[in-house]
Every structure is written in structure tokens, then in C-alpha cells.
Amino acid sequence: LVMIDDGEMLASRTNAGNKYEGHTMLPVVRQFVEEYDLHDFIVVADSGLMTNDNVNELEQLGYKYIIGARIKAESEMVKSWILEQPKADCRMVEYIKEGGRRLLVGYTDDRAKKDAYNRDKGIRRLEKAYRTGKLTKENFNKRGYNKFLDLKGDATVTINYDKLNEDARWDGLKGYLTNTDIPTEAVYVAYHNLWNVERAFRIAKSNLDINHDLYASYIRKSQAHPYLYGVRGLDGRASKL
């Protein structure tokens, strides 16, 4: 979905369920920009849609952007800098990268509590599985909280509490990458307006039963869902396009 900051839908595209989402956004953006001859705009997207190739292409096209940053995937130097910064509620720090890129890192107490709660909940499930002997080699992968597992020998799986302690150092931190020169607060507000898109998907999945039809063979029917959502409106009631 392409939306403006007040939640109004501008464009949409449906893709096959097995298509990598990192390849789905830029074609929509390019088509929309060309169709309406846009010049002054900023692309705002979460980190799941943005690969390094996508970021490079945005810059090659001359587009301004604000995207979620994968701060744990930064260089060791940048990660050390981030973790050295004092943590204070609602504080944002800025790191200037090459090519005019700005890495903004914010911290909130609420996010720190949520991160710690979710990790503790996931680890309790792992510990229960470990005690009951259900933690096996098949669990050893990087998905979810399984990333805190170690494989010893050919079959022994254990929980790595050193990794847990290291992960806790990142509690409360959220990164944003932008090539704009707008104020830090404006970057934060623009990014967090993405909740409109997330809300749109939730409504489409619940009110319009979009999950069922996306797996059906009727492609045109599933493509119509976003427009039905646009007619129905964010509050679930009928509204004008």
C-alpha cells in the first residue's frame, strides 16, 4: 500500500505470496512517481522492505527516504558507538555516514520494557523445552529466539546466556536511516506514521477476510481487496474515495 501521512491510500499492488518482499516496493514507487510526475516527496518504509540494493537504487533515482535501520547489522565501529551513547527516555542521537546518509538512533523506556518482556517470554519457552528434552538439533536456527541457542557436538543444544546478556544491551533502541536534511523529530514522526499502513492491513485481514482470498486462484478478486478497503475506510465504515 502507498499512503500519505493521514492514512489515505494512493496506490497498491498485490504480489505472489512467495515473492521476497524486498523486491516488491520499488516497482510501485517508480510507477507512482512517473505516473504523477512527483518531484518533492520522501519514501518512508520499514526495514523489512529495504535491502542495501534497494537503498542504493533509491539514491541512484534521486529519491529521498526514511527507512528503519538494522542497527545490529552495522559495522563493529558503528555498533560500538551506538552502545556507548547514554540512554535517556526519548533521546535521539545521530551518526553521519558516507554518502550523505544519517543514522538516527532513538531510545525509549517503553520500548526497553517491551524488548525485555518479549525476550524473557521467548526464553522461558526455550527453557521449558530444554527441561522437557524437546530442544533438539532441529531447533538450531536463527529464527526468533532460537538465535540464542548453541549446538554442542552433533546433537546437544543449549541456551547461550552470554548472547542473551549481549542482546539486552540493545533494549529500547530503534534506528532510522535517512538521506534527508529534515529535523530529527520530523524523521521520527514520519517513520511512525507507518502505523497507518499496518492498521490498513489489519483491517483488510479481519474485516475483508483478505487472508482467504489471497490463497485462492481468483487473482482479480484478491487484487480488488485494497480498493475495497479504500472504499470502506480506516474506521471500517463506508466512505468516499
XYZ file of N, CA and C in Angstrom:
723
model
N 0.836 -1.187 0.000
C 0.000 0.000 0.000
C 0.880 1.249 0.000
N 0.485 2.256 -0.810
C 1.136 3.569 -0.782
C 0.142 4.532 -0.163
N 0.557 5.198 0.927
C -0.338 6.102 1.642
C 0.355 7.422 1.938
N -0.456 8.458 2.149
C 0.086 9.696 2.693
C -0.061 9.638 4.206
N 0.468 10.656 4.891
C 0.607 10.530 6.342
C -0.703 10.547 7.111
N -1.831 10.911 6.461
C -3.094 10.882 7.193
C -3.862 9.579 6.982
N -3.197 8.615 6.305
C -3.806 7.307 6.134
C -4.575 7.121 4.852
N -4.605 8.123 3.972
C -5.332 7.983 2.705
C -4.521 7.139 1.724
N -5.153 6.134 1.141
C -4.468 5.247 0.213
C -4.332 5.910 -1.146
N -3.127 5.838 -1.724
C -2.860 6.413 -3.039
C -2.708 5.347 -4.119
N -2.107 4.209 -3.758
C -1.884 3.155 -4.737
C -1.641 1.850 -4.010
N -1.762 0.758 -4.741
C -1.486 -0.547 -4.151
C -1.097 -1.528 -5.242
N -0.495 -2.613 -4.817
C -0.172 -3.712 -5.732
C -0.170 -5.007 -4.934
N -0.705 -6.051 -5.531
C -0.652 -7.363 -4.906
C 0.456 -8.177 -5.556
N 1.080 -9.022 -4.756
C 2.177 -9.854 -5.241
C 1.954 -11.294 -4.812
N 2.610 -12.195 -5.513
C 2.534 -13.609 -5.142
C 3.068 -13.792 -3.724
N 2.471 -14.700 -2.983
C 2.854 -14.893 -1.590
C 4.276 -15.372 -1.400
N 4.855 -15.982 -2.437
C 6.220 -16.493 -2.315
C 7.260 -15.524 -2.854
N 6.853 -14.280 -3.146
C 7.800 -13.291 -3.649
C 8.452 -12.553 -2.490
N 9.773 -12.432 -2.520
C 10.505 -11.751 -1.447
C 10.064 -10.298 -1.371
N 9.666 -9.849 -0.159
C 9.098 -8.511 -0.025
C 10.083 -7.402 -0.344
N 11.375 -7.689 -0.252
C 12.365 -6.676 -0.608
C 12.360 -6.304 -2.076
N 11.686 -7.139 -2.901
C 11.618 -6.870 -4.338
C 10.273 -6.275 -4.761
N 9.411 -5.977 -3.801
C 8.050 -5.570 -4.148
C 7.810 -4.067 -4.118
N 8.588 -3.305 -3.369
C 8.256 -1.903 -3.140
C 8.688 -0.966 -4.261
N 9.934 -1.055 -4.700
C 10.458 -0.072 -5.646
C 9.692 -0.005 -6.963
N 9.252 -1.128 -7.532
C 8.458 -1.007 -8.763
C 7.199 -0.164 -8.577
N 6.541 -0.295 -7.410
C 5.346 0.502 -7.126
C 5.707 1.978 -7.008
N 6.789 2.267 -6.294
C 7.204 3.660 -6.103
C 7.563 4.303 -7.441
N 8.369 3.613 -8.253
C 8.768 4.171 -9.557
C 7.556 4.446 -10.439
N 6.623 3.505 -10.485
C 5.436 3.680 -11.306
C 4.608 4.875 -10.827
N 4.459 4.992 -9.507
C 3.661 6.076 -8.949
C 4.319 7.435 -9.206
N 5.619 7.514 -9.018
C 6.351 8.766 -9.244
C 6.264 9.198 -10.703
N 6.443 8.247 -11.620
C 6.393 8.566 -13.047
C 4.984 8.944 -13.490
N 3.992 8.228 -12.964
C 2.616 8.475 -13.381
C 2.138 9.862 -12.979
N 2.557 10.324 -11.796
C 2.083 11.608 -11.296
C 3.157 12.697 -11.336
N 4.297 12.383 -11.955
C 5.381 13.358 -12.149
C 5.761 14.032 -10.821
N 6.032 13.215 -9.822
C 6.358 13.735 -8.495
C 7.815 14.183 -8.428
N 8.061 15.228 -7.666
C 9.432 15.729 -7.503
C 9.801 15.934 -6.032
N 8.866 16.405 -5.235
C 9.158 16.717 -3.835
C 8.439 15.714 -2.942
N 9.108 14.636 -2.579
C 8.482 13.593 -1.780
C 9.573 12.833 -1.028
N 9.157 12.093 -0.019
C 10.064 11.245 0.761
C 9.441 9.854 0.864
N 10.200 8.844 0.531
C 9.754 7.459 0.665
C 10.000 7.016 2.111
N 8.966 6.537 2.778
C 9.083 6.055 4.156
C 8.699 4.580 4.175
N 9.581 3.735 4.667
C 9.313 2.287 4.664
C 10.028 1.634 5.837
N 9.517 0.463 6.251
C 10.188 -0.242 7.339
C 11.371 -1.045 6.804
N 12.160 -1.574 7.712
C 13.411 -2.227 7.318
C 13.181 -3.510 6.539
N 12.019 -4.136 6.722
C 11.753 -5.378 6.025
C 11.704 -5.221 4.518
N 11.377 -4.027 4.041
C 11.275 -3.772 2.609
C 12.584 -3.296 2.000
N 13.559 -2.980 2.831
C 14.741 -2.299 2.321
C 16.003 -3.140 2.458
N 16.529 -3.561 1.323
C 17.842 -4.187 1.276
C 18.862 -3.106 0.934
N 20.147 -3.439 1.023
C 21.173 -2.475 0.623
C 21.016 -2.092 -0.842
N 20.646 -3.061 -1.676
C 20.434 -2.773 -3.096
C 19.289 -1.786 -3.288
N 18.218 -1.943 -2.499
C 17.090 -1.020 -2.608
C 17.482 0.391 -2.207
N 18.266 0.503 -1.130
C 18.708 1.823 -0.681
C 19.582 2.477 -1.754
N 20.493 1.708 -2.319
C 21.351 2.246 -3.374
C 20.534 2.694 -4.574
N 19.501 1.909 -4.918
C 18.670 2.275 -6.068
C 17.862 3.534 -5.788
N 17.362 3.671 -4.566
C 16.653 4.896 -4.198
C 17.542 6.115 -4.411
N 18.807 5.988 -4.004
C 19.735 7.111 -4.136
C 20.082 7.375 -5.603
N 20.236 6.310 -6.385
C 20.520 6.474 -7.807
C 19.366 7.172 -8.537
N 18.137 6.898 -8.079
C 16.963 7.530 -8.678
C 16.753 8.957 -8.172
N 17.542 9.350 -7.164
C 17.416 10.698 -6.619
C 16.291 10.851 -5.618
N 15.792 9.728 -5.068
C 14.692 9.774 -4.116
C 15.203 10.029 -2.702
N 14.465 10.805 -1.949
C 14.725 10.961 -0.524
C 13.977 9.860 0.229
N 14.532 9.410 1.343
C 13.915 8.293 2.045
C 14.124 8.387 3.550
N 13.232 7.720 4.277
C 13.358 7.469 5.707
C 12.983 6.007 5.900
N 13.900 5.200 6.366
C 13.635 3.771 6.498
C 14.111 3.267 7.855
N 13.542 2.162 8.277
C 14.007 1.537 9.502
C 15.404 0.977 9.303
N 16.292 1.237 10.240
C 17.691 0.795 10.124
C 17.915 -0.479 10.924
N 18.686 -1.393 10.349
C 19.071 -2.617 11.061
C 20.361 -2.327 11.831
N 20.215 -1.735 13.004
C 21.388 -1.239 13.718
C 22.309 -2.362 14.195
N 21.751 -3.557 14.439
C 22.606 -4.666 14.871
C 23.445 -5.219 13.725
N 23.108 -4.833 12.488
C 23.867 -5.290 11.327
C 24.897 -4.257 10.864
N 25.040 -3.176 11.616
C 26.032 -2.152 11.275
C 27.440 -2.678 11.537
N 28.418 -1.904 11.110
C 29.816 -2.283 11.337
C 30.105 -2.302 12.836
N 31.166 -2.990 13.220
C 31.522 -3.060 14.632
C 31.779 -1.672 15.204
N 32.360 -0.789 14.399
C 32.648 0.564 14.867
C 31.361 1.317 15.177
N 30.381 1.222 14.278
C 29.115 1.929 14.475
C 28.348 1.317 15.645
N 28.339 -0.016 15.742
C 27.640 -0.661 16.855
C 28.252 -0.261 18.189
N 29.561 -0.183 18.253
C 30.217 0.242 19.499
C 29.818 1.662 19.848
N 29.764 2.527 18.839
C 29.362 3.925 19.062
C 27.940 3.996 19.607
N 27.041 3.212 19.024
C 25.642 3.214 19.461
C 25.536 2.802 20.923
N 26.219 1.726 21.293
C 26.110 1.200 22.651
C 26.808 2.080 23.683
N 27.711 2.938 23.226
C 28.399 3.864 24.139
C 27.530 5.069 24.507
N 26.469 5.317 23.741
C 25.653 6.511 23.976
C 24.798 6.349 25.227
N 24.726 7.406 26.055
C 23.877 7.340 27.254
C 22.411 7.119 26.866
N 21.725 6.298 27.641
C 20.314 6.027 27.367
C 19.450 6.903 28.267
N 18.605 7.695 27.628
C 17.644 8.520 28.342
C 16.336 8.483 27.556
N 15.234 8.444 28.257
C 13.939 8.284 27.605
C 13.710 9.349 26.546
N 13.334 8.903 25.351
C 13.008 9.765 24.197
C 14.224 10.517 23.653
N 15.410 10.037 23.958
C 16.623 10.677 23.441
C 16.981 10.090 22.074
N 17.404 10.965 21.160
C 17.808 10.552 19.821
C 19.225 11.052 19.552
N 20.067 10.167 19.030
C 21.433 10.555 18.669
C 21.611 10.340 17.171
N 22.599 11.005 16.611
C 22.785 10.971 15.161
C 24.224 10.628 14.800
N 24.359 9.739 13.821
C 25.662 9.328 13.315
C 25.686 9.591 11.814
N 26.662 10.378 11.357
C 26.757 10.722 9.941
C 27.560 9.646 9.207
N 26.930 9.058 8.200
C 27.575 8.018 7.421
C 28.021 8.587 6.075
N 28.655 7.739 5.288
C 29.121 8.172 3.980
C 27.941 8.417 3.047
N 28.172 9.258 2.049
C 27.169 9.489 1.021
C 25.981 10.318 1.461
N 26.131 11.079 2.523
C 25.032 11.918 2.982
C 23.965 11.179 3.761
N 24.253 9.965 4.179
C 23.293 9.195 4.971
C 23.397 9.556 6.446
N 22.252 9.671 7.094
C 22.192 9.955 8.525
C 21.571 8.755 9.237
N 22.281 8.232 10.208
C 21.756 7.154 11.035
C 21.291 7.761 12.352
N 19.999 7.717 12.602
C 19.433 8.229 13.841
C 19.061 7.047 14.729
N 19.416 7.123 15.983
C 19.123 6.038 16.921
C 18.406 6.634 18.122
N 17.202 6.136 18.359
C 16.406 6.630 19.465
C 16.247 5.578 20.553
N 15.988 6.040 21.751
C 15.774 5.146 22.897
C 14.532 5.598 23.652
N 13.696 4.634 24.050
C 12.568 4.934 24.935
C 12.486 3.869 26.018
N 12.051 4.279 27.186
C 11.886 3.331 28.287
C 10.817 2.289 27.953
N 9.747 2.719 27.309
C 8.664 1.796 26.973
C 9.152 0.701 26.033
N 9.944 1.072 25.031
C 10.469 0.070 24.106
C 11.423 -0.885 24.831
N 12.215 -0.356 25.756
C 13.141 -1.206 26.510
C 12.379 -2.249 27.322
N 11.288 -1.831 27.948
C 10.477 -2.767 28.729
C 9.859 -3.824 27.830
N 9.391 -3.402 26.660
C 8.775 -4.345 25.723
C 9.801 -5.348 25.197
N 10.989 -4.854 24.841
C 12.050 -5.742 24.346
C 12.417 -6.782 25.394
N 12.582 -6.329 26.633
C 12.964 -7.247 27.710
C 11.857 -8.262 27.983
N 10.613 -7.794 27.985
C 9.481 -8.698 28.237
C 9.387 -9.773 27.158
N 9.475 -9.360 25.887
C 9.357 -10.323 24.785
C 10.495 -11.338 24.795
N 11.714 -10.871 25.104
C 12.845 -11.794 25.145
C 12.689 -12.776 26.305
N 12.300 -12.285 27.470
C 12.120 -13.166 28.633
C 11.034 -14.209 28.361
N 9.969 -13.789 27.695
C 8.887 -14.713 27.362
C 9.380 -15.808 26.411
N 10.163 -15.400 25.402
C 10.699 -16.371 24.462
C 11.683 -17.331 25.113
N 12.501 -16.807 26.007
C 13.494 -17.657 26.672
C 12.835 -18.632 27.631
N 11.751 -18.220 28.273
C 11.037 -19.151 29.160
C 10.510 -20.350 28.378
N 10.075 -20.098 27.147
C 9.617 -21.205 26.309
C 10.784 -22.126 25.943
N 11.945 -21.525 25.643
C 13.121 -22.338 25.326
C 13.560 -23.155 26.533
N 13.548 -22.534 27.707
C 13.974 -23.243 28.920
C 13.026 -24.401 29.235
N 11.742 -24.192 29.018
C 10.782 -25.265 29.250
C 11.034 -26.420 28.289
N 11.298 -26.071 27.008
C 11.586 -27.109 26.018
C 12.875 -27.841 26.366
N 13.846 -27.095 26.902
C 15.126 -27.709 27.268
C 14.944 -28.695 28.422
N 14.161 -28.290 29.428
C 13.948 -29.148 30.600
C 13.195 -30.426 30.238
N 12.298 -30.319 29.253
C 11.488 -31.487 28.884
C 12.117 -32.309 27.766
N 13.322 -31.898 27.356
C 14.019 -32.656 26.325
C 13.503 -32.439 24.922
N 12.710 -31.380 24.718
C 12.134 -31.110 23.397
C 13.002 -30.175 22.556
N 14.107 -29.720 23.129
C 15.014 -28.838 22.406
C 16.030 -29.708 21.673
N 15.885 -29.801 20.354
C 16.720 -30.705 19.563
C 17.481 -29.938 18.498
N 18.250 -30.683 17.723
C 19.047 -30.101 16.651
C 18.189 -29.343 15.649
N 16.936 -29.771 15.480
C 16.039 -29.116 14.530
C 15.710 -27.686 14.957
N 15.858 -27.392 16.246
C 15.600 -26.046 16.736
C 16.754 -25.094 16.477
N 17.891 -25.634 16.069
C 19.080 -24.790 15.927
C 19.023 -24.029 14.605
N 18.541 -22.793 14.664
C 18.473 -21.901 13.516
C 18.451 -20.468 14.032
N 18.364 -19.527 13.145
C 18.423 -18.107 13.529
C 17.040 -17.469 13.611
N 15.996 -18.261 13.566
C 14.650 -17.709 13.593
C 14.208 -17.413 15.028
N 13.682 -16.218 15.222
C 13.154 -15.852 16.531
C 14.182 -15.986 17.642
N 13.755 -16.521 18.759
C 14.639 -16.638 19.917
C 15.539 -17.865 19.839
N 15.400 -18.647 18.777
C 16.329 -19.757 18.557
C 17.754 -19.260 18.310
N 17.891 -17.974 18.006
C 19.229 -17.415 17.780
C 20.080 -17.464 19.051
N 19.446 -17.695 20.183
C 20.190 -17.773 21.438
C 20.617 -19.196 21.780
N 20.461 -20.099 20.840
C 20.851 -21.480 21.064
C 22.250 -21.748 20.541
N 22.932 -22.691 21.181
C 24.235 -23.190 20.719
C 24.122 -24.683 20.468
N 24.850 -25.138 19.487
C 24.892 -26.569 19.187
C 26.246 -27.113 19.600
N 26.247 -28.040 20.540
C 27.477 -28.660 21.011
C 27.553 -30.092 20.478
N 28.627 -30.388 19.778
C 28.744 -31.703 19.164
C 27.772 -31.843 18.016
N 27.218 -33.007 17.862
C 26.300 -33.267 16.765
C 24.830 -33.152 17.158
N 24.549 -33.171 18.445
C 23.138 -33.240 18.818
C 22.757 -32.436 20.057
N 23.698 -31.983 20.864
C 23.367 -31.316 22.118
C 23.120 -29.826 21.890
N 21.913 -29.396 22.213
C 21.530 -27.987 22.054
C 21.408 -27.344 23.427
N 22.040 -26.201 23.617
C 21.991 -25.483 24.893
C 21.634 -24.026 24.657
N 21.203 -23.345 25.717
C 20.874 -21.923 25.652
C 22.116 -21.115 26.000
N 22.460 -20.174 25.150
C 23.645 -19.347 25.356
C 23.238 -18.064 26.087
N 23.482 -18.014 27.391
C 23.064 -16.862 28.181
C 23.980 -15.663 27.965
N 25.165 -15.875 27.451
C 26.028 -14.743 27.096
C 25.402 -13.951 25.943
N 24.826 -14.670 24.964
C 24.132 -13.999 23.860
C 22.928 -13.219 24.379
N 22.258 -13.773 25.380
C 21.118 -13.085 25.978
C 21.539 -11.763 26.609
N 22.605 -11.794 27.346
C 23.093 -10.587 28.005
C 23.529 -9.541 26.984
N 24.143 -9.999 25.894
C 24.551 -9.072 24.841
C 23.338 -8.455 24.176
N 22.330 -9.259 23.929
C 21.110 -8.749 23.292
C 20.421 -7.707 24.159
N 20.478 -7.886 25.480
C 19.812 -6.959 26.401
C 20.401 -5.551 26.322
N 21.632 -5.438 25.859
C 22.258 -4.111 25.729
C 21.547 -3.248 24.686
N 20.789 -3.888 23.784
C 20.105 -3.163 22.709
C 18.661 -2.827 23.064
N 18.237 -3.207 24.265
C 16.852 -2.940 24.644
C 16.537 -1.451 24.569
N 15.396 -1.146 23.951
C 14.937 0.240 23.886
C 15.442 1.029 22.709
N 16.350 0.460 21.916
C 16.967 1.196 20.809
C 16.263 0.912 19.491
N 16.070 1.944 18.691
C 15.461 1.831 17.370
C 16.199 2.758 16.419
N 16.566 2.232 15.239
C 17.340 3.017 14.288
C 16.532 3.465 13.085
N 16.929 4.615 12.534
C 16.300 5.177 11.337
C 17.412 5.662 10.404
N 17.307 5.315 9.143
C 18.288 5.744 8.153
C 17.622 6.694 7.171
N 18.240 7.833 6.924
C 17.656 8.814 6.013
C 18.745 9.575 5.270
N 18.390 10.033 4.081
C 19.284 10.916 3.328
C 18.679 12.307 3.220
N 17.670 12.590 4.073
C 17.064 13.919 4.089
C 17.853 14.837 5.018
N 17.499 16.126 4.982
C 18.104 17.075 5.928
C 17.046 17.651 6.870
N 15.919 16.951 6.978
C 14.856 17.442 7.854
C 15.224 17.186 9.312
N 14.613 17.919 10.244
C 14.954 17.763 11.660
C 14.723 16.343 12.165
N 15.463 15.979 13.189
C 15.375 14.639 13.770
C 13.957 14.286 14.170
N 13.252 15.197 14.814
C 11.886 14.944 15.263
C 10.963 14.649 14.083
N 11.183 15.354 12.969
C 10.352 15.130 11.779
C 10.601 13.745 11.191
N 11.839 13.274 11.264
C 12.156 11.913 10.809
C 11.391 10.904 11.653
N 11.424 11.087 12.952
C 10.752 10.175 13.884
C 9.244 10.139 13.612
N 8.630 11.307 13.471
C 7.182 11.385 13.251
C 6.803 10.741 11.922
N 7.580 11.027 10.871
C 7.276 10.473 9.550
C 7.342 8.953 9.574
N 8.366 8.402 10.203
C 8.505 6.949 10.244
C 7.354 6.304 11.013
N 6.996 6.876 12.140
C 5.976 6.245 12.976
C 4.568 6.460 12.445
N 4.407 7.237 11.365
C 3.122 7.284 10.678
C 2.869 6.019 9.873
N 3.864 5.126 9.798
C 3.663 3.842 9.115
C 2.594 2.996 9.797
N 2.200 3.383 11.001
C 1.148 2.626 11.686
C -0.129 2.631 10.852
N -0.319 3.672 10.002
C -1.497 3.709 9.142
C -1.519 2.529 8.174
N -0.337 2.203 7.624
C -0.247 1.074 6.707
C -0.516 -0.231 7.463
N 0.094 -0.359 8.644
C -0.103 -1.579 9.438
C -1.578 -1.741 9.819
N -2.215 -0.629 10.154
C -3.632 -0.676 10.515
C -4.477 -1.081 9.311
N -4.084 -0.591 8.128
C -4.815 -0.938 6.910
C -4.789 -2.437 6.669
N -3.622 -3.050 6.848
C -3.520 -4.490 6.647
C -4.332 -5.258 7.683
N -4.314 -4.783 8.917
C -5.093 -5.472 9.952
C -6.582 -5.445 9.621
N -7.076 -4.274 9.169
C -8.485 -4.154 8.821
C -8.809 -5.022 7.614
N -7.920 -5.010 6.620
C -8.154 -5.804 5.418
C -8.217 -7.290 5.754
N -7.345 -7.727 6.666
C -7.304 -9.148 7.020
C -8.497 -9.557 7.863
N -8.985 -8.647 8.712
C -10.083 -9.009 9.607
C -11.441 -8.695 8.980
N -11.674 -7.449 8.613
C -12.984 -7.048 8.103
C -13.279 -7.599 6.720
N -12.236 -7.721 5.878
C -12.458 -8.134 4.495
C -12.021 -9.565 4.231
N -11.532 -10.249 5.266
C -11.132 -11.655 5.120
C -10.137 -11.820 3.984
N -9.127 -10.944 3.940
C -8.180 -10.955 2.831
C -7.310 -12.204 2.836
N -7.075 -12.798 4.008
C -6.228 -13.991 4.062
C -6.772 -15.113 3.198
N -8.094 -15.288 3.215
C -8.699 -16.390 2.474
C -8.485 -16.227 0.980
N -8.758 -15.034 0.480
C -8.739 -14.862 -0.962
C -7.344 -14.763 -1.548
N -6.365 -14.370 -0.769
C -5.007 -14.308 -1.290
C -4.481 -15.696 -1.620
N -5.038 -16.712 -1.022
C -4.616 -18.069 -1.313
C -5.528 -18.737 -2.355
N -6.541 -18.002 -2.799
C -7.435 -18.542 -3.806
C -6.853 -18.335 -5.190
N -7.475 -18.929 -6.174
C -6.983 -18.816 -7.550
C -7.564 -17.609 -8.265
N -8.473 -16.896 -7.587
C -9.113 -15.758 -8.240
C -8.273 -14.499 -8.019
N -7.307 -14.282 -8.907
C -6.344 -13.204 -8.730
C -7.014 -11.844 -8.716
N -7.953 -11.621 -9.624
C -8.592 -10.309 -9.695
C -9.359 -9.987 -8.420
N -9.926 -11.024 -7.829
C -10.663 -10.808 -6.589
C -9.739 -10.333 -5.479
N -8.573 -10.959 -5.359
C -7.633 -10.551 -4.311
C -7.045 -9.181 -4.608
N -6.875 -8.847 -5.894
C -6.348 -7.527 -6.243
C -7.340 -6.433 -5.902
N -8.625 -6.768 -5.878
C -9.650 -5.772 -5.566
C -9.709 -5.440 -4.089
N -9.169 -6.283 -3.235
C -9.275 -6.079 -1.790
C -8.763 -4.726 -1.310
N -7.575 -4.269 -1.738
C -7.113 -2.969 -1.241
C -8.056 -1.840 -1.601
N -8.714 -1.929 -2.768
C -9.618 -0.864 -3.171
C -10.930 -0.933 -2.402
N -11.356 -2.157 -2.060
C -12.496 -2.288 -1.179
C -12.190 -1.661 0.167
N -10.934 -1.863 0.610
C -10.509 -1.238 1.862
C -10.590 0.275 1.745
N -10.147 0.826 0.596
C -10.185 2.270 0.405
C -11.594 2.809 0.447
N -12.554 2.048 -0.105
C -13.951 2.471 -0.064
C -14.497 2.381 1.350
N -14.096 1.317 2.031
C -14.638 1.070 3.365
C -14.087 2.045 4.395
N -12.833 2.438 4.241
C -12.259 3.422 5.141
C -11.557 2.809 6.335
N -10.715 3.594 6.983
C -9.932 3.104 8.115
C -10.799 2.701 9.300
N -11.959 3.315 9.428
C -12.791 3.001 10.591
C -13.722 1.827 10.320
N -13.587 1.193 9.131
C -14.401 0.034 8.836
C -15.766 0.376 8.251
N -16.097 1.689 8.154
C -17.377 2.097 7.598
C -17.201 2.561 6.161
N -18.283 2.608 5.403
C -18.202 3.053 4.012
C -17.791 4.514 3.966
N -16.947 4.847 3.002
C -16.519 6.237 2.851
C -16.202 6.485 1.386
N -16.167 7.741 1.000
C -15.874 8.107 -0.384
C -14.408 7.964 -0.674
N -14.087 7.597 -1.912
C -12.688 7.597 -2.347
C -12.301 9.009 -2.724
